[in-house]
Short mmCIF file of C-alpha atoms in Angstrom, two decimals:
data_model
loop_
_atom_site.label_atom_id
_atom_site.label_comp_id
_atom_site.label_asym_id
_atom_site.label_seq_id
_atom_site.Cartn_x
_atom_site.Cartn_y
_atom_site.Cartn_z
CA UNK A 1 -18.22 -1.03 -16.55
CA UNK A 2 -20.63 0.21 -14.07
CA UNK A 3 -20.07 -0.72 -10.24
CA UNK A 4 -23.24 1.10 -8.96
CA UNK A 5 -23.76 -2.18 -6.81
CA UNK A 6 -20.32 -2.18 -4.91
CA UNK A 7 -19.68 -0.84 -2.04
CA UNK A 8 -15.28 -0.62 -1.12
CA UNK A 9 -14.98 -0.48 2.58
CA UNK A 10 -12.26 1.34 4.38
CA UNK A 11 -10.86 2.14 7.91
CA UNK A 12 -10.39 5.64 6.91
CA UNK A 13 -12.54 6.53 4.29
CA UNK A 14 -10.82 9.90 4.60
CA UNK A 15 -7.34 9.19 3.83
CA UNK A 16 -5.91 9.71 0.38
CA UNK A 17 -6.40 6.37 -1.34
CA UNK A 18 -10.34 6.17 -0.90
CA UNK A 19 -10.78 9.65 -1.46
CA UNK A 20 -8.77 9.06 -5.32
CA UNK A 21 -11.68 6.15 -5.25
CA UNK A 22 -14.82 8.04 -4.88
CA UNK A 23 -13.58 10.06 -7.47
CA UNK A 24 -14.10 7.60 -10.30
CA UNK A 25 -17.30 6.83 -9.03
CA UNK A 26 -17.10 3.81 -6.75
CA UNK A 27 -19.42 3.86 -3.61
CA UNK A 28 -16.68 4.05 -0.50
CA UNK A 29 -17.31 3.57 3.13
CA UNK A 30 -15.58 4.06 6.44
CA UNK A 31 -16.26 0.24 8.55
CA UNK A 32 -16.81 2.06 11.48
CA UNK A 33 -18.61 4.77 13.21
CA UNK A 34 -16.08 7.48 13.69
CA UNK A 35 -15.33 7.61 17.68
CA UNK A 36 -12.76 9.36 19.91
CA UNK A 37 -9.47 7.09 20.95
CA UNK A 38 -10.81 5.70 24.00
CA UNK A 39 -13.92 4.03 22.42
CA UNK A 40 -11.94 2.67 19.76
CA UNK A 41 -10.05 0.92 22.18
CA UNK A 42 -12.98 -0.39 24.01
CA UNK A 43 -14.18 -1.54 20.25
CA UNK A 44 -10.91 -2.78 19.86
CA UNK A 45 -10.89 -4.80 23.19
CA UNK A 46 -14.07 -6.29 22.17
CA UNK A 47 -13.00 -7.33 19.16
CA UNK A 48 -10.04 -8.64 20.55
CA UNK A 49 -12.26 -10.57 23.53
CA UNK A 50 -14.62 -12.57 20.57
CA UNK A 51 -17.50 -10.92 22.44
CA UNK A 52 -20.32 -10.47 19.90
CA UNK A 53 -22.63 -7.68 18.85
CA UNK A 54 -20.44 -5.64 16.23
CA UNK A 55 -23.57 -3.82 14.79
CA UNK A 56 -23.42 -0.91 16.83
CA UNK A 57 -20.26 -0.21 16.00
CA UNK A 58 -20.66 -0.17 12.06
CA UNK A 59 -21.20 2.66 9.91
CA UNK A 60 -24.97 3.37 7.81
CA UNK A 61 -23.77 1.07 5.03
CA UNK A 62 -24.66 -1.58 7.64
CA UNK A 63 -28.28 -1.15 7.79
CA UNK A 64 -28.18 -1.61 3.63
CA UNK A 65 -27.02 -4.56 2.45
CA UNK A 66 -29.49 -5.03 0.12
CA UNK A 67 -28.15 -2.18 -2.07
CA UNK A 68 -25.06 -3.96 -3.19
CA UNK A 69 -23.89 -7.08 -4.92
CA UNK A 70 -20.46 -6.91 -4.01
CA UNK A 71 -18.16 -6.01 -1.08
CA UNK A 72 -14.55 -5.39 -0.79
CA UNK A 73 -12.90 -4.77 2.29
CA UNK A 74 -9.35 -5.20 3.66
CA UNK A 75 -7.71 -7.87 5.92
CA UNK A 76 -7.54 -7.10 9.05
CA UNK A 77 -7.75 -8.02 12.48
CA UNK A 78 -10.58 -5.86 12.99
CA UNK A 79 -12.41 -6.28 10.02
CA UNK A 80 -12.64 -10.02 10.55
CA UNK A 81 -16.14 -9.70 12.70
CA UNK A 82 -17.37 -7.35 10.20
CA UNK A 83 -16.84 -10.02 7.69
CA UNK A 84 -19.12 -12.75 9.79
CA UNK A 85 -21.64 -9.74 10.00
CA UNK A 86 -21.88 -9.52 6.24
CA UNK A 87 -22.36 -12.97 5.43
CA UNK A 88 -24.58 -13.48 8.53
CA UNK A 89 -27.13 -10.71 7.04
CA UNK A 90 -26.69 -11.65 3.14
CA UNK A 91 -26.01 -14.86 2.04
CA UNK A 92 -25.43 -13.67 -1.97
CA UNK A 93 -23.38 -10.84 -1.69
CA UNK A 94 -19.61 -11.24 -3.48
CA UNK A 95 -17.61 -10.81 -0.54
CA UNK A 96 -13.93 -9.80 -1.62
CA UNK A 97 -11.01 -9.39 1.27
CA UNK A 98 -8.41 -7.58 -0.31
CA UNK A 99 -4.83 -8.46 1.40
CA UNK A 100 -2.84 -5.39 1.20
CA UNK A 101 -0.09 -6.07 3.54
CA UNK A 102 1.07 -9.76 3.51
CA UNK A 103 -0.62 -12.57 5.80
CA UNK A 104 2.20 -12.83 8.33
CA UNK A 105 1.46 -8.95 9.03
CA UNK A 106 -2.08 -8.94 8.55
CA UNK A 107 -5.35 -11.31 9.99
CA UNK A 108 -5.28 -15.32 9.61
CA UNK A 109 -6.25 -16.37 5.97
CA UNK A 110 -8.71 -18.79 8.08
CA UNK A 111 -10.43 -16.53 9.71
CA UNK A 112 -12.08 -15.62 6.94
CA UNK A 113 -12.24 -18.81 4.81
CA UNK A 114 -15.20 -19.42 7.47
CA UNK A 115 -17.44 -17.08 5.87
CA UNK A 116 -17.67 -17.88 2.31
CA UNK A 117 -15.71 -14.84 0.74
CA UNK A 118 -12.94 -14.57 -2.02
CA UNK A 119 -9.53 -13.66 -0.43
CA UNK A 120 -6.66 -11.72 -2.60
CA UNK A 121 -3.68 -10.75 -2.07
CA UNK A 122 -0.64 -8.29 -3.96
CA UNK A 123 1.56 -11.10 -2.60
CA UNK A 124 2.43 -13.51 -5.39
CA UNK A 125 4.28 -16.44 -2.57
CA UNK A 126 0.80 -15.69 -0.54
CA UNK A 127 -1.24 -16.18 -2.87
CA UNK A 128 0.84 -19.89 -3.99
CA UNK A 129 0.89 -20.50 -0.39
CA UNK A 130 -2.29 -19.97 0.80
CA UNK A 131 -3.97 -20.72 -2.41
CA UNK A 132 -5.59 -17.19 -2.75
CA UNK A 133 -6.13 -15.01 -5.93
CA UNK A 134 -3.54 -12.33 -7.25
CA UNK A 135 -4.40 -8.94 -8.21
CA UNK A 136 -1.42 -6.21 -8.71
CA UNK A 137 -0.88 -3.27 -6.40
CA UNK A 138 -2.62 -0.41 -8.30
CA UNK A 139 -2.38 3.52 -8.38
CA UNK A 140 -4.16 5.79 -9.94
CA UNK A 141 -3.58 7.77 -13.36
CA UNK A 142 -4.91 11.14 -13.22
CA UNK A 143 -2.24 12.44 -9.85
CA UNK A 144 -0.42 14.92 -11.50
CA UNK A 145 2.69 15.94 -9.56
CA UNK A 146 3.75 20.29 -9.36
CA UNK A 147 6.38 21.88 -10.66
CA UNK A 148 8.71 22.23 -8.15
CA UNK A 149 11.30 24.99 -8.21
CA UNK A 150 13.36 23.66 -5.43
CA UNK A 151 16.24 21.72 -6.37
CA UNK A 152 15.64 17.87 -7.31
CA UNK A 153 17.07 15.51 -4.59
CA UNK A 154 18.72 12.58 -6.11
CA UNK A 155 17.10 9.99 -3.53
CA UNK A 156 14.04 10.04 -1.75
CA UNK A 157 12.82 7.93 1.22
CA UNK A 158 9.77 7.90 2.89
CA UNK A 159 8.12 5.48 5.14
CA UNK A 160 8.22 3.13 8.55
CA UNK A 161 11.20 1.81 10.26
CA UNK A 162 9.35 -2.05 10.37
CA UNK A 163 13.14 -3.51 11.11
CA UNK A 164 14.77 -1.77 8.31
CA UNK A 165 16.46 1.30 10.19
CA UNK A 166 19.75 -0.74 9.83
CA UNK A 167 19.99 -1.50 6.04
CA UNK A 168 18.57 2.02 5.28
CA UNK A 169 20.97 3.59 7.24
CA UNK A 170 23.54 1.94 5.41
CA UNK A 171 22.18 3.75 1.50
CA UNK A 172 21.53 6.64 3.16
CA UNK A 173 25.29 7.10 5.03
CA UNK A 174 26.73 5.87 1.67
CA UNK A 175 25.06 8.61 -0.50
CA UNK A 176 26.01 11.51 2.26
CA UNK A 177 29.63 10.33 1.67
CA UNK A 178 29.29 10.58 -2.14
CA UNK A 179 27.70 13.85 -2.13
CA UNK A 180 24.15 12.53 -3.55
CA UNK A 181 21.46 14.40 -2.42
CA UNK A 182 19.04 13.24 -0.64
CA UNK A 183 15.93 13.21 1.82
CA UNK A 184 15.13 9.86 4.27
CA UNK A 185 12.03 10.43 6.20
CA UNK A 186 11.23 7.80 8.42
CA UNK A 187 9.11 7.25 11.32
CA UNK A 188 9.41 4.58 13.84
CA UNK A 189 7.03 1.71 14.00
CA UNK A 190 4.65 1.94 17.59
CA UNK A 191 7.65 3.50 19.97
CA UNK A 192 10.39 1.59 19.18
CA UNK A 193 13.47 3.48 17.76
CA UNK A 194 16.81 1.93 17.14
CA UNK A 195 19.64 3.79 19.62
CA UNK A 196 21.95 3.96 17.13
CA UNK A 197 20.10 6.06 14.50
CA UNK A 198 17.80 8.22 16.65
CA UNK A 199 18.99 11.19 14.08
CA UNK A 200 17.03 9.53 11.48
CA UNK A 201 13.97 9.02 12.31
CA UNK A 202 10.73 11.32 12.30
CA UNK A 203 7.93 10.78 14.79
CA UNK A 204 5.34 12.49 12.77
CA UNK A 205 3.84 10.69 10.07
CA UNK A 206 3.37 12.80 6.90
CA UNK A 207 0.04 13.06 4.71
CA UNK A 208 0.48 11.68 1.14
CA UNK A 209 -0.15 15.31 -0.07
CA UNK A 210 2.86 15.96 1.69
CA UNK A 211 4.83 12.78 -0.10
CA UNK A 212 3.85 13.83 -3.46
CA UNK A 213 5.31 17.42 -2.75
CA UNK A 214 8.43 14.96 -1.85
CA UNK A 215 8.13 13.31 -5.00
CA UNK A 216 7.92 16.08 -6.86
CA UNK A 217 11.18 17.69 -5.96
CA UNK A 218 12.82 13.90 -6.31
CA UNK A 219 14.61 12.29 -8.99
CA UNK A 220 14.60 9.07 -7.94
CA UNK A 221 12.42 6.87 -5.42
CA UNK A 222 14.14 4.40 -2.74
CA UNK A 223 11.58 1.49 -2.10
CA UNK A 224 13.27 -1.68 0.69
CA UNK A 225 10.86 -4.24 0.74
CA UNK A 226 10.56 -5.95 4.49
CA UNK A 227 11.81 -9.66 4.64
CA UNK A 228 10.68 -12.30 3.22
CA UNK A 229 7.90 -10.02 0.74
CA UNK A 230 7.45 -10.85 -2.62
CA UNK A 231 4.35 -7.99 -3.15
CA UNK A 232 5.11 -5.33 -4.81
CA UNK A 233 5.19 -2.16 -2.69
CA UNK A 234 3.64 1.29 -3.67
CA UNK A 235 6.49 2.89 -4.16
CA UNK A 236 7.72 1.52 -7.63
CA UNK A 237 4.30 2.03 -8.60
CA UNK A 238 4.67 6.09 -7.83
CA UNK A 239 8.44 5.60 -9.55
CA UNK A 240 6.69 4.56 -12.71
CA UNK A 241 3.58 7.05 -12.34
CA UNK A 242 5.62 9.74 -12.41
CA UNK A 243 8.52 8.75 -14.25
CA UNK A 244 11.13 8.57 -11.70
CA UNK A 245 14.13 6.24 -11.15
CA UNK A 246 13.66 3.43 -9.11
CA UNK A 247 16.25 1.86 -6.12
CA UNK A 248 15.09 -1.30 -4.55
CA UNK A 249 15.96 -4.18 -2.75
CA UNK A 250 13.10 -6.45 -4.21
CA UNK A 251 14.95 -8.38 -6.50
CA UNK A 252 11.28 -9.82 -8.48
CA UNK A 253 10.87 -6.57 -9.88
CA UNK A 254 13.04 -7.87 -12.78
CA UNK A 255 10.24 -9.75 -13.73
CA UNK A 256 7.16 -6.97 -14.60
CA UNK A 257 6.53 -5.75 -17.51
CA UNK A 258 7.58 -2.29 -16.03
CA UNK A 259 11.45 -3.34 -15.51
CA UNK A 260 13.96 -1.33 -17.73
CA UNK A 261 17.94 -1.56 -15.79
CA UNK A 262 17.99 2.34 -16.80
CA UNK A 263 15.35 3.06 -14.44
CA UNK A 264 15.48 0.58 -11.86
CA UNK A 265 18.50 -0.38 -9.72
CA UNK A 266 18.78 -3.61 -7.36
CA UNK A 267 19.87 -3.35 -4.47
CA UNK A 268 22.51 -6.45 -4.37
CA UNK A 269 25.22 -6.75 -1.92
CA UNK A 270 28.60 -4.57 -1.68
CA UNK A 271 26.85 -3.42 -5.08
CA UNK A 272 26.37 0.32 -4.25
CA UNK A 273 29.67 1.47 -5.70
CA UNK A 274 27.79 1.52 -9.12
CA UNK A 275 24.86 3.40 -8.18
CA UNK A 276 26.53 6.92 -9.08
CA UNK A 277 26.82 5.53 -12.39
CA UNK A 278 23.30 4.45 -12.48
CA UNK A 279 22.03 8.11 -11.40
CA UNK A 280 23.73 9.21 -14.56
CA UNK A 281 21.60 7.28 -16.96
CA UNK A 282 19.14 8.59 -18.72
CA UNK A 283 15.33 7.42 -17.61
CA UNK A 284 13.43 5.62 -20.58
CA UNK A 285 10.00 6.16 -20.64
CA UNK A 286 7.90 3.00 -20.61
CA UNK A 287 4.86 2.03 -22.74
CA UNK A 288 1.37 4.13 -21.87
CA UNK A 289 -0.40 0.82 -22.03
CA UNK A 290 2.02 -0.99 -19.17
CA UNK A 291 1.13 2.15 -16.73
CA UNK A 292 -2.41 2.13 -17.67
CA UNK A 293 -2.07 -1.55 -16.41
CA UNK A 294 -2.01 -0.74 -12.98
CA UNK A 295 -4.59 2.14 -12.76
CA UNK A 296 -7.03 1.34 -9.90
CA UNK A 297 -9.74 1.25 -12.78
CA UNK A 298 -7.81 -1.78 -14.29
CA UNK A 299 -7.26 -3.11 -11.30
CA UNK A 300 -10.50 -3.18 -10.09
CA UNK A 301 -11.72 -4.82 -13.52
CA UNK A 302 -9.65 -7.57 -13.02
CA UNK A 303 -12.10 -8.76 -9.98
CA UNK A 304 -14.80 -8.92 -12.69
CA UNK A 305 -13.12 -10.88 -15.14
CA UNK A 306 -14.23 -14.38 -15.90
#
């Protein structure tokens, strides 16, 4: 399929994700004009304020609408003006608003539902809740992780406190005791640290270069979903990328087509006495055509089918 008429609109056309994009050839975009931290937070204040006029702030892609026949951006609160823009300047485009984080975290599902675009979501109860259209998390096919020559950690951990510091501290105190290695990197969300495990957290954010090096040296991934999530996280998508064990607390990850009880363990509770057991087994490899499944390619043909 050729997609030389959409355009995939990011906040940070830069980071790892849309840079794995433009690689197979889809047009990608940063939303904004790239500014030092003090006018973003006059943008930001504007934004926040109603106050109109969000042109100047946009990136080229603004000034040619024409050129495309469908848009997908990502919820948030700041892309909710650029939304109106769109729509306000080109009645015909597809308009797609791609919920990557679910709607309690992310911008009102009404918001947008003013302007005549297509809202998705990863989140399976958003989507039944909010009546919006499901589309998987996706990855992409061709990473290929190095050879590391360090020794494999059992367990690996990386990402934001976001009210989970407790519970994580819990796995990662219980492996210490039993001798499983392992490596919890986690940063605080804004400046808020819990007093009782400042030791654990990190207050520089890593690049995902940096977490695939992680991965790498890793036998198995930890993904803890935040409360009340039913999306699917990245995290068991990089488990089955790379064909790593999986430990998670998302108990609907029995139901994909992924799910094999030698490679993924629940999280349940007082259940962690059989997770040495569980390290032991041996990883089955899953079906080529399940992976494939959630390629960004596949995922973004699923927008085009009828």
């Amino acid at each position: 399929m050729i997609y030389n008429k959409l355009l995939f609109l990011w906040l940070d056309d830069q980071a790892f994700y849309p840079q794995q994009i433009k690689k197979r050839g889809i047009k990608v975009a940063n939303v904004f004009k790239k500014h030092p931290k003090i006018i973003r937070a006059i943008r930001r204040l504007q934004i926040d304020m109603k106050i109109p006029f969000i042109k100047p702030w946009l990136e080229s892609w603004a000034d040619n609408l024409d050129k495309y026949e469908t848009i997908i951006i990502h919820s948030s609160v700041i892309t909710v003006p650029v939304v109106k823009y769109i729509r306000k300047k080109n009645k015909n485009i597809r308009l797609i608003v791609w919920y990557w984080n679910p709607v309690s975290k992310s911008a009102s599902i009404e918001d947008y539902r003013k302007y005549d675009c297509e809202i998705w979501s990863f989140d399976k109860n958003d989507c039944d809740k909010y009546n919006l259209s499901f589309n998987t998390q996706y990855y992409f096919d061709n990473i290929k992780l190095g050879d590391s020559e360090e020794k494999h950690l059992e367990v690996l951990f990386i990402g934001g406190d976001k009210g989970r510091i407790e519970n994580l501290a819990k796995i990662k105190y219980y492996l210490d005791r039993n001798n499983i290695s392992n490596l919890f990197y986690i940063t605080p969300t804004g400046n808020k640290k819990n007093k009782k495990h400042l030791k654990l957290y990190n207050n520089k954010k890593i690049p995902y270069e940096d977490v695939l090096r992680y991965i790498s040296k890793s036998k198995t991934i930890l993904d803890y979903v935040s409360e009340n999530q039913s999306g699917m996280t990245i995290r068991p998508l990089e488990a089955l990328f790379f064909g790593k064990k999986l430990i998670t607390n998302d108990i609907n990850i029995i139901n994909e087509n992924f799910y094999n009880e030698n490679n993924t363990f629940i999280i349940k509770h007082d259940n962690l006495n059989d997770l040495k057991d569980f390290l032991k087994k041996p990883y089955k490899n899953i079906n080529e055509n399940i992976i494939k499944y959630y390629d960004f390619d596949e995922w973004l043909k699923r927008f085009f089918k009828g």
